[in-house]
CSV table of C-alpha atoms in Angstrom, one decimal:
chain,number,residue,atom,x,y,z
A,15,MET,CA,11.3,23.3,10.1
A,16,LYS,CA,15.0,23.4,11.0
A,17,ARG,CA,15.6,26.1,8.5
A,18,VAL,CA,12.6,28.1,9.7
A,19,VAL,CA,13.8,28.0,13.3
A,20,ALA,CA,17.3,29.0,12.3
A,21,THR,CA,15.9,31.9,10.3
A,22,SER,CA,13.7,33.0,13.2
A,23,LEU,CA,16.7,33.5,15.4
A,24,LEU,CA,18.3,36.0,13.0
A,25,SER,CA,15.8,38.8,13.3
A,26,ARG,CA,12.7,39.8,15.3
A,27,ARG,CA,10.8,40.3,12.1
A,28,TRP,CA,11.3,36.7,11.2
A,29,ARG,CA,10.3,35.2,14.5
A,30,SER,CA,6.9,34.3,13.2
A,31,VAL,CA,8.0,33.0,9.8
A,32,TRP,CA,7.3,29.4,10.9
A,33,LYS,CA,3.6,30.2,10.8
A,34,LEU,CA,3.9,30.4,7.0
A,35,VAL,CA,5.3,26.8,6.5
A,36,PRO,CA,2.7,24.9,4.3
A,37,LYS,CA,3.9,21.5,5.5
A,38,LEU,CA,3.9,19.4,8.7
A,39,ASP,CA,5.6,16.0,8.9
A,40,PHE,CA,5.1,14.8,12.5
A,41,ARG,CA,6.6,11.5,13.5
A,42,ASP,CA,6.2,10.1,17.0
A,43,TYR,CA,8.9,7.5,17.3
A,44,SER,CA,9.8,8.4,20.9
A,45,TYR,CA,9.1,6.1,23.9
A,46,LYS,CA,9.3,8.6,26.8
A,47,TYR,CA,8.6,12.2,27.4
A,48,HIS,CA,9.7,14.3,30.4
A,49,ALA,CA,7.0,15.6,32.6
A,50,THR,CA,7.8,19.1,31.5
A,51,SER,CA,7.6,18.3,27.8
A,52,ALA,CA,4.6,19.3,25.8
A,53,ALA,CA,2.4,16.5,24.7
A,54,PRO,CA,2.7,15.6,21.0
A,55,SER,CA,-1.1,16.3,20.5
A,56,GLU,CA,-0.6,19.8,22.0
A,57,PHE,CA,2.2,20.5,19.5
A,58,ILE,CA,0.0,19.5,16.6
A,59,ASP,CA,-2.9,21.5,17.9
A,60,LYS,CA,-0.8,24.7,18.2
A,61,PHE,CA,0.9,24.3,14.8
A,62,LEU,CA,-2.5,23.9,13.0
A,63,GLU,CA,-4.1,26.7,15.1
A,64,ARG,CA,-1.3,29.3,14.4
A,65,ASN,CA,-0.4,28.4,10.9
A,66,THR,CA,-1.2,31.2,8.5
A,67,ALA,CA,0.0,29.7,5.2
A,68,PRO,CA,-2.4,30.3,2.3
A,69,ALA,CA,-2.8,26.6,2.0
A,70,LEU,CA,-1.7,23.5,3.9
A,71,GLU,CA,-0.1,21.5,1.2
A,72,THR,CA,1.1,18.5,3.3
A,73,LEU,CA,0.1,17.0,6.6
A,74,HIS,CA,1.9,13.8,7.6
A,75,LEU,CA,0.9,12.3,11.0
A,76,ASN,CA,3.0,9.2,11.7
A,77,LEU,CA,1.7,8.2,15.1
A,78,TYR,CA,3.6,5.0,15.7
A,79,HIS,CA,4.1,5.3,19.4
A,80,LEU,CA,1.7,3.4,21.8
A,81,ARG,CA,0.6,6.6,23.3
A,82,ASP,CA,-3.2,7.1,23.2
A,83,TYR,CA,-4.2,9.7,20.6
A,84,SER,CA,-7.9,10.3,21.0
A,85,PRO,CA,-10.2,9.8,18.0
A,86,GLU,CA,-11.5,13.3,18.7
A,87,SER,CA,-8.1,14.8,18.2
A,88,LEU,CA,-7.5,13.0,15.0
A,89,GLU,CA,-10.9,14.0,13.6
A,90,LYS,CA,-10.2,17.6,14.5
A,91,TRP,CA,-6.8,17.6,12.8
A,92,VAL,CA,-8.3,16.1,9.6
A,93,ASN,CA,-11.1,18.7,9.6
A,94,VAL,CA,-8.5,21.5,9.8
A,95,ALA,CA,-6.6,19.9,6.9
A,96,VAL,CA,-9.7,19.6,4.8
A,97,ALA,CA,-10.6,23.2,5.5
A,98,ARG,CA,-7.1,24.2,4.4
A,99,ASN,CA,-7.3,22.2,1.2
A,100,VAL,CA,-4.5,19.8,2.0
A,101,LEU,CA,-3.1,18.0,-1.0
A,102,ASP,CA,-1.0,15.2,0.6
A,103,LEU,CA,-2.3,13.5,3.7
A,104,ASN,CA,-0.7,10.7,5.8
A,105,LEU,CA,-2.6,9.1,8.7
A,106,LEU,CA,-0.3,6.4,9.9
A,107,TYR,CA,-1.7,5.1,13.2
A,108,CYS,CA,-0.3,2.4,15.5
A,109,LEU,CA,-2.3,-0.8,15.5
A,110,HIS,CA,-1.8,-1.4,19.2
A,111,CYS,CA,-3.2,1.9,20.5
A,112,ARG,CA,-6.1,1.6,22.9
A,113,TYR,CA,-8.6,3.5,20.8
A,114,PRO,CA,-9.4,2.4,17.3
A,115,ILE,CA,-9.4,5.1,14.7
A,116,ARG,CA,-12.2,5.2,12.1
A,117,PHE,CA,-11.8,6.7,8.7
A,118,PRO,CA,-12.7,10.4,9.1
A,119,THR,CA,-16.0,11.2,7.5
A,120,SER,CA,-14.9,14.7,6.5
A,121,LEU,CA,-12.4,13.2,4.0
A,122,TYR,CA,-15.2,11.8,1.9
A,123,THR,CA,-16.1,15.3,0.7
A,124,HIS,CA,-12.5,16.5,0.1
A,125,GLU,CA,-12.3,17.2,-3.6
A,126,THR,CA,-8.7,18.5,-3.9
A,127,LEU,CA,-6.8,15.7,-2.1
A,128,VAL,CA,-4.2,14.1,-4.4
A,129,VAL,CA,-2.3,11.7,-2.1
A,130,LEU,CA,-3.7,9.7,0.8
A,131,ARG,CA,-1.8,7.2,2.9
A,132,LEU,CA,-3.6,5.3,5.7
A,133,ARG,CA,-2.4,2.8,8.4
A,134,GLY,CA,-4.4,1.2,11.2
A,135,THR,CA,-7.7,2.7,10.2
A,136,ILE,CA,-11.1,1.2,10.4
A,137,VAL,CA,-13.7,1.5,7.6
A,138,ASP,CA,-17.1,0.5,8.7
A,139,ASP,CA,-19.4,2.2,6.2
A,140,VAL,CA,-19.0,4.2,3.0
A,141,PRO,CA,-21.5,6.9,2.2
A,142,SER,CA,-23.3,6.9,-1.1
A,143,LYS,CA,-21.9,10.3,-2.2
A,144,THR,CA,-18.2,11.0,-2.1
A,145,SER,CA,-15.9,13.6,-3.8
A,146,PHE,CA,-12.4,12.2,-4.2
A,147,ARG,CA,-12.2,13.7,-7.7
A,148,SER,CA,-8.5,14.5,-7.6
A,149,LEU,CA,-6.9,11.6,-5.6
A,150,LYS,CA,-4.4,9.7,-7.7
A,151,THR,CA,-2.2,7.9,-5.1
A,152,LEU,CA,-3.6,5.7,-2.3
A,153,SER,CA,-1.8,3.6,0.3
A,154,LEU,CA,-3.8,1.2,2.5
A,155,ARG,CA,-1.7,-0.4,5.2
A,156,ASP,CA,-3.0,-2.7,8.0
A,157,MET,CA,-6.6,-1.5,7.4
A,158,SER,CA,-9.7,-3.1,8.9
A,159,PHE,CA,-12.8,-3.3,6.7
A,160,SER,CA,-16.2,-4.4,8.0
A,161,CYS,CA,-16.7,-6.9,5.2
A,162,ASP,CA,-15.8,-7.7,1.6
A,163,GLY,CA,-18.3,-5.3,0.1
A,164,THR,CA,-16.8,-2.4,2.1
A,165,VAL,CA,-13.5,-2.8,0.2
A,166,ASP,CA,-15.3,-2.6,-3.1
A,167,ARG,CA,-17.4,0.4,-2.2
A,168,PHE,CA,-14.4,2.2,-0.7
A,169,LEU,CA,-12.2,1.8,-3.8
A,170,SER,CA,-15.1,2.9,-6.0
A,171,CYS,CA,-14.8,6.3,-4.4
A,172,PHE,CA,-11.6,7.1,-6.4
A,173,PRO,CA,-12.5,7.7,-10.1
A,174,VAL,CA,-9.0,8.9,-11.2
A,175,LEU,CA,-6.9,6.7,-8.9
A,176,GLU,CA,-3.6,5.7,-10.7
A,177,THR,CA,-1.4,4.2,-7.9
A,178,LEU,CA,-2.6,1.8,-5.2
A,179,VAL,CA,-0.4,0.2,-2.5
A,180,VAL,CA,-2.0,-2.5,-0.3
A,181,ARG,CA,-0.3,-4.0,2.8
A,182,ARG,CA,-2.9,-6.3,4.4
A,183,TRP,CA,-3.4,-7.1,8.0
A,184,ILE,CA,-4.2,-10.8,8.7
A,185,ALA,CA,-7.2,-9.8,10.8
A,186,ASP,CA,-8.8,-7.4,8.4
A,187,ASN,CA,-12.2,-9.2,8.1
A,188,VAL,CA,-11.9,-9.6,4.4
A,189,LYS,CA,-12.0,-12.9,2.5
A,190,THR,CA,-12.3,-11.7,-1.1
A,191,TYR,CA,-10.3,-8.5,-1.6
A,192,SER,CA,-11.8,-7.0,-4.7
A,193,ILE,CA,-9.7,-4.3,-6.6
A,194,CYS,CA,-11.9,-3.0,-9.4
A,195,VAL,CA,-10.4,0.3,-10.4
A,196,PRO,CA,-10.6,1.2,-14.2
A,197,SER,CA,-8.2,4.1,-14.0
A,198,LEU,CA,-5.4,2.2,-12.0
A,199,ARG,CA,-2.0,2.1,-13.6
A,200,SER,CA,0.2,0.7,-10.8
A,201,LEU,CA,-0.7,-1.9,-8.1
A,202,ASP,CA,1.5,-3.1,-5.3
A,203,VAL,CA,0.1,-5.8,-3.0
A,204,GLU,CA,1.8,-7.6,-0.2
A,205,GLU,CA,0.4,-10.1,2.3
A,206,LEU,CA,3.2,-11.8,4.2
A,207,VAL,CA,2.8,-14.4,6.9
A,208,GLY,CA,5.8,-15.4,9.0
A,209,GLY,CA,7.0,-19.0,8.6
A,210,TYR,CA,5.1,-21.5,6.6
A,211,ALA,CA,1.5,-20.9,7.8
A,212,ASP,CA,-1.3,-23.0,6.3
A,213,PRO,CA,-3.2,-21.3,3.5
A,214,ARG,CA,-6.7,-20.0,3.7
A,215,TYR,CA,-8.2,-21.2,0.5
A,216,ASP,CA,-11.3,-19.0,1.0
A,217,HIS,CA,-9.2,-15.9,1.1
A,218,GLY,CA,-7.8,-14.2,-2.0
A,219,TYR,CA,-8.0,-11.4,-4.6
A,220,VAL,CA,-10.1,-10.4,-7.6
A,221,ILE,CA,-8.3,-7.8,-9.6
A,222,ASN,CA,-10.0,-6.0,-12.5
A,223,THR,CA,-7.8,-3.2,-13.7
A,224,PRO,CA,-7.9,-2.9,-17.5
A,225,ARG,CA,-5.4,0.0,-17.7
A,226,LEU,CA,-2.8,-1.5,-15.4
A,227,LYS,CA,0.8,-1.1,-16.4
A,228,PHE,CA,2.7,-2.4,-13.4
A,229,LEU,CA,1.8,-5.1,-11.0
A,230,HIS,CA,3.8,-6.2,-8.0
A,231,MET,CA,2.2,-8.9,-5.8
A,232,VAL,CA,3.6,-11.0,-2.9
A,233,ASP,CA,1.2,-13.3,-1.1
A,234,HIS,CA,2.2,-16.1,1.2
A,235,PHE,CA,-1.3,-16.6,2.6
A,236,SER,CA,-4.2,-16.5,0.2
A,237,GLY,CA,-5.7,-19.4,-1.7
A,238,PHE,CA,-6.7,-17.7,-4.9
A,239,CYS,CA,-6.0,-14.8,-7.2
A,240,SER,CA,-8.2,-13.9,-10.1
A,241,LEU,CA,-6.9,-11.4,-12.7
A,242,LEU,CA,-9.5,-10.0,-15.1
A,243,ASN,CA,-9.1,-7.8,-18.2
A,244,VAL,CA,-5.3,-8.0,-18.1
A,245,PRO,CA,-3.8,-5.4,-20.6
A,246,GLU,CA,-1.2,-6.4,-23.1
A,247,GLU,CA,1.4,-3.9,-21.9
A,248,LEU,CA,1.4,-5.3,-18.3
A,249,GLU,CA,4.7,-5.7,-16.5
A,250,ALA,CA,4.3,-8.0,-13.5
A,251,GLU,CA,6.3,-9.4,-10.6
A,252,ILE,CA,4.3,-12.1,-8.8
A,253,HIS,CA,5.3,-14.2,-5.8
A,254,LEU,CA,2.4,-16.5,-4.7
A,255,ARG,CA,2.7,-19.5,-2.5
A,256,PHE,CA,-0.7,-21.3,-2.7
A,257,CYS,CA,-2.6,-19.9,-5.7
A,258,ASP,CA,-3.6,-22.0,-8.7
A,259,SER,CA,-0.7,-21.3,-11.1
A,260,ASP,CA,-2.5,-22.7,-14.1
A,261,LYS,CA,-5.3,-20.2,-13.9
A,262,LEU,CA,-3.0,-17.4,-13.0
A,263,LEU,CA,-0.7,-18.0,-16.0
A,264,GLY,CA,-3.7,-18.2,-18.2
A,265,SER,CA,-4.8,-14.7,-17.0
A,266,LEU,CA,-1.3,-13.4,-17.8
A,267,ALA,CA,-1.2,-14.6,-21.4
A,268,SER,CA,-1.1,-11.1,-22.8
A,269,ALA,CA,1.6,-9.7,-20.4
A,270,LYS,CA,4.9,-8.6,-22.0
A,271,LYS,CA,7.2,-8.8,-19.0
A,272,LEU,CA,6.9,-11.2,-16.0
A,273,SER,CA,9.0,-12.1,-13.0
A,274,LEU,CA,7.5,-15.2,-11.4
A,275,CYS,CA,8.1,-17.1,-8.2
A,276,LEU,CA,5.7,-19.8,-9.1
A,277,LYS,CA,2.6,-19.1,-21.7
A,278,PRO,CA,2.2,-16.0,-22.4
A,279,GLN,CA,2.0,-15.7,-26.2
A,280,MET,CA,3.2,-12.1,-26.2
A,281,LEU,CA,5.9,-12.6,-23.5
A,282,VAL,CA,9.3,-11.2,-24.6
A,283,PHE,CA,11.0,-11.2,-21.1
A,284,LEU,CA,10.8,-13.7,-18.3
A,285,GLU,CA,12.5,-14.0,-15.0
A,286,LEU,CA,11.8,-17.3,-13.3
A,287,CYS,CA,12.6,-18.4,-9.7
A,288,VAL,CA,14.7,-21.6,-9.8
A,289,MET,CA,13.8,-22.4,-6.2
A,290,CYS,CA,10.1,-23.1,-6.8
A,291,SER,CA,9.1,-22.4,-10.4
A,292,LEU,CA,11.1,-24.8,-12.6
A,293,ASP,CA,8.0,-27.0,-13.0
A,294,TRP,CA,6.6,-24.2,-15.2
A,295,LEU,CA,9.6,-23.6,-17.4
A,296,ASN,CA,8.9,-26.2,-20.1
A,297,VAL,CA,5.2,-25.1,-20.2
A,298,ILE,CA,6.1,-21.5,-20.6
A,299,LEU,CA,8.7,-22.0,-23.2
A,300,LYS,CA,6.3,-24.1,-25.3
A,301,HIS,CA,3.7,-21.2,-25.3
A,302,SER,CA,6.1,-18.3,-25.7
A,303,PRO,CA,7.2,-18.0,-29.3
A,304,LYS,CA,8.2,-14.4,-28.9
A,305,LEU,CA,10.4,-14.9,-25.8
A,306,ARG,CA,13.8,-13.2,-26.3
A,307,ALA,CA,15.2,-13.0,-22.8
A,308,LEU,CA,15.1,-15.6,-20.0
A,309,ARG,CA,16.6,-15.1,-16.6
A,310,LEU,CA,16.8,-17.9,-14.0
A,311,SER,CA,17.4,-16.6,-10.5
A,312,ARG,CA,16.6,-17.0,-6.9
A,313,THR,CA,14.3,-14.1,-6.2
A,314,ARG,CA,14.2,-12.1,-2.9
A,315,HIS,CA,10.8,-13.5,-1.8
A,316,SER,CA,11.2,-17.0,-3.0
A,317,CYS,CA,10.9,-20.0,-0.8
A,318,GLN,CA,14.1,-21.3,0.8
A,319,ASN,CA,13.6,-25.0,0.2
A,320,SER,CA,16.2,-26.1,-2.4
A,321,ARG,CA,16.0,-29.8,-1.9
A,322,ASN,CA,14.1,-30.5,-5.2
A,323,VAL,CA,15.9,-28.0,-7.4
A,324,ARG,CA,18.4,-30.4,-8.9
A,325,THR,CA,15.8,-33.1,-9.4
A,326,ASN,CA,13.4,-30.7,-11.2
A,327,TRP,CA,16.2,-29.3,-13.3
A,328,GLU,CA,17.4,-32.7,-14.4
A,329,ARG,CA,13.8,-33.7,-15.2
A,330,PHE,CA,13.4,-30.6,-17.3
A,331,LEU,CA,16.6,-31.3,-19.3
A,332,THR,CA,15.2,-34.8,-20.2
A,333,VAL,CA,11.9,-33.5,-21.5
């Protein structure tokens, strides 16, 4: 946009060149606007109305400010983007705004969308027929689903999805977060709770992704995590505070690269957190005949309590 404005000043013929720009990345980080300034929603309206590019490739709306963007305005902007065959769409909405924003129904019939990132959006119901035939990258941040089944139905809308990022909101109404996506190659999940909150043992994940290549998971809240159909080529970095490590390690028996903050037969590389995972070292070594590299470190998301590290290490050396 800066280049377009600069170019427009050089010649009268180029004054309207900004209308041909196929991308809009709008970020509302400001806190105050002067009374004479145009409202942000008015700017977005005028850009979409006057844009004459053959296609709108990218539309990023990062509406973080507490200002009230009406649901009607957001629905209108999404409808325009769908009509213009947008490929990359960001709808990042502030959680604390007065009006909740529901997932735009027009997106369910958008066949050419490739990248979709959502934040602060409500998903109440999923229609029986959807057309996300091209979407390969999906980011779900601070979403609110009506129930467990809604998550499963929503993710089933993406038959060719390859990359999924999940950042959960503690009040998202979901107990069992089911991720069953056969085409998925990369999964990044984080659910962090400040301090040392008590776990909710009836909350957790069921992950069934037989083609998964990369798994990054940090969860300081949930009580269970079930991994199904884990592929042999999986590379995983897992930081879980309360889940059953016995069952989890059993599910990862075929993984080839692990970084744990918590016997695999095929394991050739292992990074283990010395702050909270030494209890598993002897067990893993006994069941890892092909292990070639072992790294002991204090990982970024590990717990900070080091009182028992020396005791656990000395006990391991005597085994």
